[in-house]
PDB file of C-alpha atoms in Angstrom:
ATOM      1  CA  MET A 745     -43.125 -36.354  69.544  1.00  0.00           C
ATOM      2  CA  LYS A 746     -40.015 -34.170  71.144  1.00  0.00           C
ATOM      3  CA  ILE A 747     -41.523 -35.287  74.559  1.00  0.00           C
ATOM      4  CA  TYR A 748     -41.797 -38.952  73.908  1.00  0.00           C
ATOM      5  CA  ARG A 749     -38.107 -38.334  72.907  1.00  0.00           C
ATOM      6  CA  PHE A 750     -36.758 -36.279  76.441  1.00  0.00           C
ATOM      7  CA  ALA A 751     -39.112 -39.549  78.739  1.00  0.00           C
ATOM      8  CA  VAL A 752     -36.698 -42.456  76.742  1.00  0.00           C
ATOM      9  CA  VAL A 753     -34.051 -39.602  77.362  1.00  0.00           C
ATOM     10  CA  LEU A 754     -34.520 -39.253  81.416  1.00  0.00           C
ATOM     11  CA  CYS A 755     -35.677 -43.257  81.391  1.00  0.00           C
ATOM     12  CA  LEU A 756     -32.502 -44.398  80.142  1.00  0.00           C
ATOM     13  CA  PHE A 757     -30.025 -41.434  82.444  1.00  0.00           C
ATOM     14  CA  PHE A 758     -32.122 -42.676  85.543  1.00  0.00           C
ATOM     15  CA  LEU A 759     -31.252 -47.069  84.533  1.00  0.00           C
ATOM     16  CA  SER A 760     -27.637 -45.408  84.240  1.00  0.00           C
ATOM     17  CA  CYS A 761     -27.421 -44.089  87.851  1.00  0.00           C
ATOM     18  CA  ASN A 762     -28.637 -46.801  88.611  1.00  0.00           C
ATOM     19  CA  GLN A 763     -26.955 -49.802  87.142  1.00  0.00           C
ATOM     20  CA  LYS A 764     -24.138 -47.446  88.207  1.00  0.00           C
ATOM     21  CA  SER A 765     -25.786 -47.774  91.519  1.00  0.00           C
ATOM     22  CA  LYS A 766     -25.822 -51.448  92.029  1.00  0.00           C
ATOM     23  CA  VAL A 767     -22.183 -51.384  90.940  1.00  0.00           C
ATOM     24  CA  GLU A 768     -21.117 -49.399  93.950  1.00  0.00           C
ATOM     25  CA  LYS A 769     -23.379 -50.795  96.515  1.00  0.00           C
ATOM     26  CA  GLU A 770     -21.861 -54.996  95.750  1.00  0.00           C
ATOM     27  CA  VAL A 771     -18.024 -52.204  95.380  1.00  0.00           C
ATOM     28  CA  GLU A 772     -18.777 -51.282  99.148  1.00  0.00           C
ATOM     29  CA  GLU A 773     -19.360 -54.734 100.125  1.00  0.00           C
ATOM     30  CA  ILE A 774     -16.435 -56.280  99.158  1.00  0.00           C
ATOM     31  CA  PRO A 775     -14.432 -55.970 102.939  1.00  0.00           C
ATOM     32  CA  VAL A 776     -10.842 -54.902 102.390  1.00  0.00           C
ATOM     33  CA  ASP A 777      -8.052 -53.750 105.173  1.00  0.00           C
ATOM     34  CA  ILE A 778      -5.523 -52.782 103.266  1.00  0.00           C
ATOM     35  CA  LYS A 779      -2.525 -52.249 106.060  1.00  0.00           C
ATOM     36  CA  VAL A 780       0.532 -49.416 105.163  1.00  0.00           C
ATOM     37  CA  GLU A 781       3.814 -49.423 106.962  1.00  0.00           C
ATOM     38  CA  ARG A 782       5.335 -46.194 106.869  1.00  0.00           C
ATOM     39  CA  PHE A 783       8.730 -47.729 105.370  1.00  0.00           C
ATOM     40  CA  ASP A 784      10.510 -43.483 105.286  1.00  0.00           C
ATOM     41  CA  LYS A 785       9.641 -42.698 108.452  1.00  0.00           C
ATOM     42  CA  VAL A 786      11.585 -46.506 110.525  1.00  0.00           C
ATOM     43  CA  PHE A 787      13.431 -45.408 108.162  1.00  0.00           C
ATOM     44  CA  PHE A 788      14.960 -42.040 108.946  1.00  0.00           C
ATOM     45  CA  GLU A 789      14.241 -42.952 112.766  1.00  0.00           C
ATOM     46  CA  THR A 790      16.897 -45.187 112.688  1.00  0.00           C
ATOM     47  CA  LYS A 791      20.287 -44.644 114.181  1.00  0.00           C
ATOM     48  CA  PRO A 792      22.599 -46.544 112.237  1.00  0.00           C
ATOM     49  CA  GLN A 793      23.663 -49.048 114.553  1.00  0.00           C
ATOM     50  CA  ASP A 794      20.081 -50.354 113.464  1.00  0.00           C
ATOM     51  CA  LEU A 795      21.476 -50.476 110.536  1.00  0.00           C
ATOM     52  CA  PRO A 796      20.981 -54.238 110.236  1.00  0.00           C
ATOM     53  CA  LYS A 797      17.103 -54.497 112.029  1.00  0.00           C
ATOM     54  CA  ILE A 798      15.406 -53.050 109.421  1.00  0.00           C
ATOM     55  CA  LYS A 799      17.387 -54.435 106.263  1.00  0.00           C
ATOM     56  CA  LYS A 800      16.378 -57.662 107.918  1.00  0.00           C
ATOM     57  CA  GLN A 801      12.897 -56.547 107.911  1.00  0.00           C
ATOM     58  CA  TYR A 802      12.831 -54.949 104.857  1.00  0.00           C
ATOM     59  CA  PRO A 803      16.078 -56.742 102.531  1.00  0.00           C
ATOM     60  CA  PHE A 804      13.688 -56.022  99.217  1.00  0.00           C
ATOM     61  CA  PHE A 805      14.742 -52.001  99.670  1.00  0.00           C
ATOM     62  CA  PHE A 806      18.684 -52.428 100.434  1.00  0.00           C
ATOM     63  CA  PRO A 807      20.155 -53.982  97.220  1.00  0.00           C
ATOM     64  CA  GLY A 808      23.914 -54.962  98.001  1.00  0.00           C
ATOM     65  CA  ASN A 809      26.154 -55.222 100.859  1.00  0.00           C
ATOM     66  CA  ASP A 810      27.664 -51.177 101.523  1.00  0.00           C
ATOM     67  CA  ASP A 811      25.583 -50.792 104.559  1.00  0.00           C
ATOM     68  CA  ASN A 812      27.672 -46.894 103.971  1.00  0.00           C
ATOM     69  CA  LEU A 813      25.920 -45.697 101.885  1.00  0.00           C
ATOM     70  CA  TRP A 814      22.477 -46.279 103.688  1.00  0.00           C
ATOM     71  CA  ILE A 815      24.789 -44.542 107.106  1.00  0.00           C
ATOM     72  CA  GLN A 816      25.012 -41.668 104.173  1.00  0.00           C
ATOM     73  CA  LYS A 817      21.425 -40.866 103.318  1.00  0.00           C
ATOM     74  CA  MET A 818      19.950 -40.948 107.208  1.00  0.00           C
ATOM     75  CA  ASN A 819      22.217 -38.730 107.726  1.00  0.00           C
ATOM     76  CA  ASP A 820      22.285 -36.066 105.080  1.00  0.00           C
ATOM     77  CA  PRO A 821      21.089 -33.279 105.408  1.00  0.00           C
ATOM     78  CA  ILE A 822      19.538 -32.856 102.945  1.00  0.00           C
ATOM     79  CA  TRP A 823      17.114 -36.338 102.563  1.00  0.00           C
ATOM     80  CA  ARG A 824      16.571 -34.465 106.643  1.00  0.00           C
ATOM     81  CA  GLU A 825      15.066 -31.797 105.111  1.00  0.00           C
ATOM     82  CA  VAL A 826      13.392 -34.146 102.251  1.00  0.00           C
ATOM     83  CA  TYR A 827      12.272 -36.682 104.899  1.00  0.00           C
ATOM     84  CA  ASP A 828      10.571 -33.297 107.433  1.00  0.00           C
ATOM     85  CA  GLU A 829       8.295 -31.852 104.173  1.00  0.00           C
ATOM     86  CA  VAL A 830       6.693 -35.398 103.466  1.00  0.00           C
ATOM     87  CA  GLN A 831       6.094 -35.762 107.490  1.00  0.00           C
ATOM     88  CA  LYS A 832       4.523 -32.826 107.080  1.00  0.00           C
ATOM     89  CA  LYS A 833       2.212 -32.930 104.339  1.00  0.00           C
ATOM     90  CA  TYR A 834       2.126 -37.300 105.196  1.00  0.00           C
ATOM     91  CA  SER A 835       2.200 -36.406 109.169  1.00  0.00           C
ATOM     92  CA  ASP A 836      -1.518 -38.122 108.771  1.00  0.00           C
ATOM     93  CA  PHE A 837      -1.721 -41.168 106.073  1.00  0.00           C
ATOM     94  CA  GLU A 838      -5.412 -42.064 106.984  1.00  0.00           C
ATOM     95  CA  PRO A 839      -7.619 -40.246 104.151  1.00  0.00           C
ATOM     96  CA  VAL A 840      -4.726 -42.021 101.592  1.00  0.00           C
ATOM     97  CA  ARG A 841      -5.392 -45.349 103.410  1.00  0.00           C
ATOM     98  CA  LYS A 842      -8.961 -44.985 102.485  1.00  0.00           C
ATOM     99  CA  GLU A 843      -8.139 -43.575  99.329  1.00  0.00           C
ATOM    100  CA  PHE A 844      -6.586 -47.261  98.699  1.00  0.00           C
ATOM    101  CA  ASN A 845      -9.422 -49.251 100.383  1.00  0.00           C
ATOM    102  CA  ALA A 846     -12.176 -48.244  97.951  1.00  0.00           C
ATOM    103  CA  LEU A 847      -9.824 -48.628  94.848  1.00  0.00           C
ATOM    104  CA  PHE A 848      -8.990 -52.427  96.014  1.00  0.00           C
ATOM    105  CA  GLN A 849     -12.137 -52.667  96.880  1.00  0.00           C
ATOM    106  CA  HIS A 850     -12.965 -51.819  93.038  1.00  0.00           C
ATOM    107  CA  VAL A 851     -10.155 -53.775  92.002  1.00  0.00           C
ATOM    108  CA  LYS A 852     -11.444 -57.378  93.663  1.00  0.00           C
ATOM    109  CA  TYR A 853     -14.917 -56.290  92.517  1.00  0.00           C
ATOM    110  CA  TYR A 854     -13.395 -56.574  89.256  1.00  0.00           C
ATOM    111  CA  PHE A 855     -10.387 -59.232  89.784  1.00  0.00           C
ATOM    112  CA  PRO A 856     -11.921 -61.198  92.339  1.00  0.00           C
ATOM    113  CA  LYS A 857      -8.609 -62.746  92.468  1.00  0.00           C
ATOM    114  CA  THR A 858      -6.452 -60.089  93.251  1.00  0.00           C
ATOM    115  CA  LYS A 859      -4.031 -60.325  96.263  1.00  0.00           C
ATOM    116  CA  ILE A 860      -5.394 -57.437  98.541  1.00  0.00           C
ATOM    117  CA  PRO A 861      -1.070 -55.871  98.988  1.00  0.00           C
ATOM    118  CA  LYS A 862       0.190 -54.082 101.934  1.00  0.00           C
ATOM    119  CA  VAL A 863       0.999 -50.573 100.980  1.00  0.00           C
ATOM    120  CA  ILE A 864       4.490 -49.292 102.089  1.00  0.00           C
ATOM    121  CA  THR A 865       5.717 -45.757 101.802  1.00  0.00           C
ATOM    122  CA  VAL A 866       9.405 -44.889 100.876  1.00  0.00           C
ATOM    123  CA  ILE A 867      11.460 -41.899 100.837  1.00  0.00           C
ATOM    124  CA  GLY A 868      13.237 -42.880  97.056  1.00  0.00           C
ATOM    125  CA  GLU A 869      15.710 -41.727  94.230  1.00  0.00           C
ATOM    126  CA  MET A 870      13.529 -38.478  93.251  1.00  0.00           C
ATOM    127  CA  ASP A 871      12.677 -41.436  90.001  1.00  0.00           C
ATOM    128  CA  TYR A 872       9.868 -40.251  88.909  1.00  0.00           C
ATOM    129  CA  ASN A 873       9.685 -43.307  86.627  1.00  0.00           C
ATOM    130  CA  ALA A 874       9.026 -44.791  90.011  1.00  0.00           C
ATOM    131  CA  LYS A 875       6.310 -43.284  91.842  1.00  0.00           C
ATOM    132  CA  SER A 876       3.840 -45.959  92.914  1.00  0.00           C
ATOM    133  CA  ILE A 877       4.633 -49.583  92.308  1.00  0.00           C
ATOM    134  CA  TYR A 878       2.381 -52.128  92.600  1.00  0.00           C
ATOM    135  CA  ALA A 879       4.345 -55.799  93.017  1.00  0.00           C
ATOM    136  CA  ASP A 880       1.106 -58.427  93.060  1.00  0.00           C
ATOM    137  CA  SER A 881       0.904 -58.411  97.212  1.00  0.00           C
ATOM    138  CA  LEU A 882       2.826 -54.931  97.801  1.00  0.00           C
ATOM    139  CA  VAL A 883       1.951 -50.872  96.387  1.00  0.00           C
ATOM    140  CA  VAL A 884       4.817 -49.180  97.135  1.00  0.00           C
ATOM    141  CA  VAL A 885       4.508 -44.749  97.514  1.00  0.00           C
ATOM    142  CA  ALA A 886       7.607 -43.413  97.034  1.00  0.00           C
ATOM    143  CA  LEU A 887       5.510 -40.028  98.985  1.00  0.00           C
ATOM    144  CA  GLU A 888       9.015 -37.252  98.090  1.00  0.00           C
ATOM    145  CA  LEU A 889       7.272 -37.283  94.105  1.00  0.00           C
ATOM    146  CA  TYR A 890       3.643 -36.320  95.397  1.00  0.00           C
ATOM    147  CA  LEU A 891       4.165 -33.381  98.314  1.00  0.00           C
ATOM    148  CA  GLY A 892       2.634 -30.828  95.349  1.00  0.00           C
ATOM    149  CA  LYS A 893       3.970 -29.475  91.518  1.00  0.00           C
ATOM    150  CA  ASN A 894       5.540 -25.709  93.752  1.00  0.00           C
ATOM    151  CA  HIS A 895       7.109 -27.601  96.178  1.00  0.00           C
ATOM    152  CA  LYS A 896      10.932 -25.890  96.149  1.00  0.00           C
ATOM    153  CA  PHE A 897      12.743 -29.335  96.172  1.00  0.00           C
ATOM    154  CA  TYR A 898      11.162 -29.900  92.703  1.00  0.00           C
ATOM    155  CA  GLU A 899      13.701 -29.107  89.755  1.00  0.00           C
ATOM    156  CA  PHE A 900      11.499 -30.817  86.901  1.00  0.00           C
ATOM    157  CA  PRO A 901       9.921 -29.433  83.740  1.00  0.00           C
ATOM    158  CA  ASN A 902       5.872 -28.182  84.134  1.00  0.00           C
ATOM    159  CA  TYR A 903       4.803 -31.339  82.561  1.00  0.00           C
ATOM    160  CA  LEU A 904       6.368 -34.153  85.045  1.00  0.00           C
ATOM    161  CA  LYS A 905       5.881 -31.531  87.878  1.00  0.00           C
ATOM    162  CA  GLU A 906       1.364 -31.782  87.809  1.00  0.00           C
ATOM    163  CA  ASN A 907       1.567 -34.937  88.448  1.00  0.00           C
ATOM    164  CA  PHE A 908       3.151 -34.485  91.629  1.00  0.00           C
ATOM    165  CA  GLU A 909       0.183 -34.267  93.663  1.00  0.00           C
ATOM    166  CA  GLU A 910      -1.413 -36.889  95.916  1.00  0.00           C
ATOM    167  CA  ARG A 911      -4.182 -36.639  93.968  1.00  0.00           C
ATOM    168  CA  GLN A 912      -2.167 -38.473  91.523  1.00  0.00           C
ATOM    169  CA  ILE A 913      -1.186 -41.728  94.209  1.00  0.00           C
ATOM    170  CA  MET A 914      -4.438 -43.465  93.432  1.00  0.00           C
ATOM    171  CA  PRO A 915      -4.327 -42.903  89.160  1.00  0.00           C
ATOM    172  CA  ASP A 916      -0.189 -44.129  88.936  1.00  0.00           C
ATOM    173  CA  VAL A 917      -1.757 -47.360  90.961  1.00  0.00           C
ATOM    174  CA  VAL A 918      -3.848 -48.505  88.615  1.00  0.00           C
ATOM    175  CA  SER A 919      -1.277 -47.552  85.679  1.00  0.00           C
ATOM    176  CA  SER A 920       0.795 -49.793  87.115  1.00  0.00           C
ATOM    177  CA  PHE A 921      -1.926 -53.077  87.962  1.00  0.00           C
ATOM    178  CA  SER A 922      -2.665 -52.870  84.518  1.00  0.00           C
ATOM    179  CA  TYR A 923       0.686 -52.818  83.131  1.00  0.00           C
ATOM    180  CA  ARG A 924       1.234 -55.299  84.868  1.00  0.00           C
ATOM    181  CA  ASN A 925      -1.629 -57.368  84.345  1.00  0.00           C
ATOM    182  CA  ILE A 926      -1.714 -56.370  79.884  1.00  0.00           C
ATOM    183  CA  PRO A 927      -0.330 -58.868  78.075  1.00  0.00           C
ATOM    184  CA  ASN A 928       2.554 -57.436  76.223  1.00  0.00           C
ATOM    185  CA  SER A 929       2.233 -57.859  71.548  1.00  0.00           C
ATOM    186  CA  ILE A 930       3.948 -58.206  69.450  1.00  0.00           C
ATOM    187  CA  ASP A 931       1.832 -55.721  67.796  1.00  0.00           C
ATOM    188  CA  LYS A 932       4.493 -52.490  67.643  1.00  0.00           C
ATOM    189  CA  SER A 933       2.037 -50.602  65.479  1.00  0.00           C
ATOM    190  CA  LEU A 934       0.826 -46.954  66.527  1.00  0.00           C
ATOM    191  CA  VAL A 935      -2.610 -47.737  67.348  1.00  0.00           C
ATOM    192  CA  ALA A 936      -1.822 -50.872  68.920  1.00  0.00           C
ATOM    193  CA  GLN A 937       0.142 -48.010  71.556  1.00  0.00           C
ATOM    194  CA  MET A 938      -2.576 -45.914  70.996  1.00  0.00           C
ATOM    195  CA  VAL A 939      -4.815 -48.915  72.386  1.00  0.00           C
ATOM    196  CA  PHE A 940      -2.685 -50.802  74.526  1.00  0.00           C
ATOM    197  CA  GLU A 941      -2.775 -47.174  77.011  1.00  0.00           C
ATOM    198  CA  GLY A 942      -6.418 -46.956  75.934  1.00  0.00           C
ATOM    199  CA  LYS A 943      -6.430 -50.398  78.193  1.00  0.00           C
ATOM    200  CA  GLN A 944      -5.002 -49.198  81.419  1.00  0.00           C
ATOM    201  CA  LEU A 945      -6.726 -45.386  81.008  1.00  0.00           C
ATOM    202  CA  TYR A 946      -9.622 -47.421  80.753  1.00  0.00           C
ATOM    203  CA  ALA A 947      -9.514 -49.737  83.853  1.00  0.00           C
ATOM    204  CA  LYS A 948      -9.124 -46.056  85.629  1.00  0.00           C
ATOM    205  CA  ASP A 949     -13.008 -45.328  84.302  1.00  0.00           C
ATOM    206  CA  LEU A 950     -14.315 -48.085  86.755  1.00  0.00           C
ATOM    207  CA  LEU A 951     -11.824 -48.573  89.672  1.00  0.00           C
ATOM    208  CA  LEU A 952     -11.564 -44.650  90.204  1.00  0.00           C
ATOM    209  CA  PRO A 953     -15.019 -43.458  89.352  1.00  0.00           C
ATOM    210  CA  ASP A 954     -14.901 -40.066  91.081  1.00  0.00           C
ATOM    211  CA  TYR A 955     -11.973 -39.152  89.798  1.00  0.00           C
ATOM    212  CA  THR A 956     -11.830 -36.483  86.726  1.00  0.00           C
ATOM    213  CA  ASP A 957     -10.926 -37.333  83.400  1.00  0.00           C
ATOM    214  CA  ALA A 958      -7.539 -34.733  83.851  1.00  0.00           C
ATOM    215  CA  GLU A 959      -6.895 -36.477  87.051  1.00  0.00           C
ATOM    216  CA  LYS A 960      -6.905 -39.875  85.283  1.00  0.00           C
ATOM    217  CA  MET A 961      -5.030 -39.213  82.296  1.00  0.00           C
ATOM    218  CA  GLY A 962      -2.388 -36.781  84.157  1.00  0.00           C
ATOM    219  CA  TYR A 963      -3.935 -33.530  82.121  1.00  0.00           C
ATOM    220  CA  THR A 964      -5.198 -30.417  83.173  1.00  0.00           C
ATOM    221  CA  PRO A 965      -8.695 -29.831  82.210  1.00  0.00           C
ATOM    222  CA  GLU A 966      -7.538 -27.963  79.891  1.00  0.00           C
ATOM    223  CA  GLN A 967      -5.485 -29.856  79.141  1.00  0.00           C
ATOM    224  CA  ILE A 968      -8.216 -32.618  78.323  1.00  0.00           C
ATOM    225  CA  LYS A 969     -10.522 -30.052  76.373  1.00  0.00           C
ATOM    226  CA  TRP A 970      -7.973 -29.017  73.908  1.00  0.00           C
ATOM    227  CA  CYS A 971      -8.068 -33.087  72.897  1.00  0.00           C
ATOM    228  CA  GLU A 972     -11.877 -32.845  72.511  1.00  0.00           C
ATOM    229  CA  GLU A 973     -11.812 -29.874  70.543  1.00  0.00           C
ATOM    230  CA  ASN A 974      -9.606 -31.472  68.424  1.00  0.00           C
ATOM    231  CA  GLU A 975     -10.358 -34.837  68.097  1.00  0.00           C
ATOM    232  CA  ALA A 976     -11.185 -35.485  64.710  1.00  0.00           C
ATOM    233  CA  TYR A 977      -8.227 -33.128  63.466  1.00  0.00           C
ATOM    234  CA  MET A 978      -6.264 -35.188  65.537  1.00  0.00           C
ATOM    235  CA  TRP A 979      -7.622 -39.097  64.274  1.00  0.00           C
ATOM    236  CA  ARG A 980      -7.844 -37.144  60.107  1.00  0.00           C
ATOM    237  CA  TYR A 981      -3.776 -36.220  60.592  1.00  0.00           C
ATOM    238  CA  PHE A 982      -3.042 -40.184  61.838  1.00  0.00           C
ATOM    239  CA  ILE A 983      -5.212 -41.729  58.388  1.00  0.00           C
ATOM    240  CA  GLU A 984      -4.065 -39.070  56.300  1.00  0.00           C
ATOM    241  CA  ASN A 985      -0.354 -39.531  57.088  1.00  0.00           C
ATOM    242  CA  GLU A 986      -0.306 -43.109  56.864  1.00  0.00           C
ATOM    243  CA  MET A 987       0.349 -43.664  60.467  1.00  0.00           C
ATOM    244  CA  LEU A 988      -1.753 -46.062  62.199  1.00  0.00           C
ATOM    245  CA  TYR A 989      -0.596 -49.566  61.240  1.00  0.00           C
ATOM    246  CA  SER A 990       3.167 -47.718  61.547  1.00  0.00           C
ATOM    247  CA  ASP A 991       5.933 -49.838  63.624  1.00  0.00           C
ATOM    248  CA  ASP A 992       8.612 -46.669  64.161  1.00  0.00           C
ATOM    249  CA  PRO A 993      10.212 -46.447  66.843  1.00  0.00           C
ATOM    250  CA  LYS A 994       9.840 -42.967  66.541  1.00  0.00           C
ATOM    251  CA  LEU A 995       6.003 -43.055  67.207  1.00  0.00           C
ATOM    252  CA  ARG A 996       5.638 -43.150  70.220  1.00  0.00           C
ATOM    253  CA  ALA A 997       8.192 -40.417  71.253  1.00  0.00           C
ATOM    254  CA  ARG A 998       6.203 -37.939  69.042  1.00  0.00           C
ATOM    255  CA  PHE A 999       2.746 -39.744  70.713  1.00  0.00           C
ATOM    256  CA  ILE A1000       2.733 -42.006  73.273  1.00  0.00           C
ATOM    257  CA  ALA A1001       5.728 -40.989  75.880  1.00  0.00           C
ATOM    258  CA  PRO A1002       5.248 -38.876  78.427  1.00  0.00           C
ATOM    259  CA  ALA A1003       5.685 -34.843  76.911  1.00  0.00           C
ATOM    260  CA  PRO A1004       5.801 -31.165  77.124  1.00  0.00           C
ATOM    261  CA  PHE A1005       3.966 -31.831  74.142  1.00  0.00           C
ATOM    262  CA  SER A1006       2.735 -33.800  71.527  1.00  0.00           C
ATOM    263  CA  LYS A1007       4.704 -33.943  68.053  1.00  0.00           C
ATOM    264  CA  PHE A1008       2.695 -33.190  64.425  1.00  0.00           C
ATOM    265  CA  PHE A1009       5.754 -30.828  63.666  1.00  0.00           C
ATOM    266  CA  LEU A1010       2.885 -28.061  63.270  1.00  0.00           C
ATOM    267  CA  GLU A1011       1.982 -24.828  65.202  1.00  0.00           C
ATOM    268  CA  ILE A1012      -0.445 -26.413  66.564  1.00  0.00           C
ATOM    269  CA  ASP A1013       2.350 -28.526  68.985  1.00  0.00           C
ATOM    270  CA  ASN A1014       2.550 -25.475  71.457  1.00  0.00           C
ATOM    271  CA  ASP A1015      -0.625 -26.311  72.631  1.00  0.00           C
ATOM    272  CA  SER A1016      -0.894 -29.671  71.867  1.00  0.00           C
ATOM    273  CA  PRO A1017      -0.785 -31.581  75.615  1.00  0.00           C
ATOM    274  CA  GLY A1018       2.077 -35.257  75.444  1.00  0.00           C
ATOM    275  CA  ARG A1019       0.376 -38.187  75.125  1.00  0.00           C
ATOM    276  CA  VAL A1020      -2.528 -37.825  72.862  1.00  0.00           C
ATOM    277  CA  GLY A1021      -2.633 -41.056  71.500  1.00  0.00           C
ATOM    278  CA  ALA A1022      -2.554 -42.805  74.878  1.00  0.00           C
ATOM    279  CA  TRP A1023      -6.126 -39.891  74.474  1.00  0.00           C
ATOM    280  CA  ILE A1024      -6.739 -42.038  71.462  1.00  0.00           C
ATOM    281  CA  GLY A1025      -6.426 -45.139  72.538  1.00  0.00           C
ATOM    282  CA  TRP A1026      -8.691 -44.351  75.183  1.00  0.00           C
ATOM    283  CA  GLN A1027     -11.942 -43.197  73.556  1.00  0.00           C
ATOM    284  CA  MET A1028     -11.225 -45.889  71.130  1.00  0.00           C
ATOM    285  CA  VAL A1029     -11.440 -48.492  74.456  1.00  0.00           C
ATOM    286  CA  ARG A1030     -14.409 -46.361  75.201  1.00  0.00           C
ATOM    287  CA  SER A1031     -15.889 -47.057  71.987  1.00  0.00           C
ATOM    288  CA  TYR A1032     -15.275 -50.467  72.201  1.00  0.00           C
ATOM    289  CA  MET A1033     -16.582 -51.287  75.148  1.00  0.00           C
ATOM    290  CA  LYS A1034     -19.829 -49.188  74.449  1.00  0.00           C
ATOM    291  CA  ASN A1035     -20.382 -51.506  71.339  1.00  0.00           C
ATOM    292  CA  ASN A1036     -19.328 -55.075  73.566  1.00  0.00           C
ATOM    293  CA  ASN A1037     -20.705 -54.041  77.234  1.00  0.00           C
ATOM    294  CA  ASP A1038     -20.205 -58.080  78.095  1.00  0.00           C
ATOM    295  CA  VAL A1039     -16.667 -57.865  78.372  1.00  0.00           C
ATOM    296  CA  SER A1040     -15.153 -58.179  81.603  1.00  0.00           C
ATOM    297  CA  LEU A1041     -12.756 -55.511  82.322  1.00  0.00           C
ATOM    298  CA  SER A1042     -10.031 -59.084  82.803  1.00  0.00           C
ATOM    299  CA  GLU A1043     -11.514 -59.734  78.927  1.00  0.00           C
ATOM    300  CA  LEU A1044     -10.018 -56.772  77.738  1.00  0.00           C
ATOM    301  CA  PHE A1045      -7.257 -56.706  78.647  1.00  0.00           C
ATOM    302  CA  LYS A1046      -6.281 -60.160  77.361  1.00  0.00           C
ATOM    303  CA  ILE A1047      -8.218 -58.604  73.412  1.00  0.00           C
ATOM    304  CA  GLU A1048      -5.985 -58.240  70.311  1.00  0.00           C
ATOM    305  CA  ALA A1049      -5.799 -54.263  70.168  1.00  0.00           C
ATOM    306  CA  LYS A1050      -6.087 -54.700  66.450  1.00  0.00           C
ATOM    307  CA  GLU A1051     -10.186 -56.270  67.720  1.00  0.00           C
ATOM    308  CA  ILE A1052     -10.432 -53.655  69.410  1.00  0.00           C
ATOM    309  CA  PHE A1053      -9.459 -50.858  66.980  1.00  0.00           C
ATOM    310  CA  GLU A1054     -11.695 -52.717  64.535  1.00  0.00           C
ATOM    311  CA  LYS A1055     -14.877 -53.663  66.606  1.00  0.00           C
ATOM    312  CA  SER A1056     -14.118 -49.764  68.291  1.00  0.00           C
ATOM    313  CA  LYS A1057     -16.629 -48.342  65.331  1.00  0.00           C
ATOM    314  CA  TYR A1058     -14.382 -45.133  66.317  1.00  0.00           C
ATOM    315  CA  LYS A1059     -15.456 -41.965  64.619  1.00  0.00           C
ATOM    316  CA  PRO A1060     -14.759 -38.626  66.264  1.00  0.00           C
ATOM    317  CA  LYS A1061     -17.329 -36.497  65.702  1.00  0.00           C
ATOM    318  CA  LYS A1062     -16.522 -33.258  63.390  1.00  0.00           C
TER     319      LYS A1062
END
């Protein structure tokens, strides 16, 4: 009997591998050739008197009419140093461009009508809320925020700096793509916010198949392990405190928004990573898709959170 079960498991394993390779083979056949424009280089290597030329070429990067602000940035020693550091790190952008190619091959596979965007690299204003932005025909990447978590420029909390790595560019782009394509809901309950976040994380499962769960979530491997080991405990906490259908706005800050830790107001807080509600929402969506594997990714984005939660049959193991 044990031999029979082992044979069944082995067959299912190889079937899964074959299915995945079939999808990946189809993805690899999709013609994508991402074009990259290094606006960061154009800006800092342009002479001040030639500023009108690049303003005409890239009008969306120049709000307002005060040229003095831009000339000041061109000549500012600190920003020149930032530019130098970016060029050291990304003098050869081809490896990243290939990552973009692979990403948008997957995007075209799951969302065939999506336009292939142009990628423009910039040096912004150290705004960690706008590291990589997908905007239909453009992807804008602020390279000053991908120099490595230990870079001397960064005076940010560790939970933010952890994601200032080159390897976070693609997950950030997928997050921006997903947030743009997942419809907003009037349901502001905690479980709805969990599922919303879970959808964009599940998109990374399909669009970034070679990335780890830690990279998709923006966690360390230790933080992923903590969530896995405490999943049942966290779930019981939400149930016992009747939080799932609560629309208390404070719950977002406690369990969904980026933070150094999640706020259960218990001893476990110091060990917990932030955004555990998003991680649980991810597990819900994974469970839903496992039980409803005929649903496409684009269809998943449109399904109401309540339906996903109820049909997911999500129940952490004790």
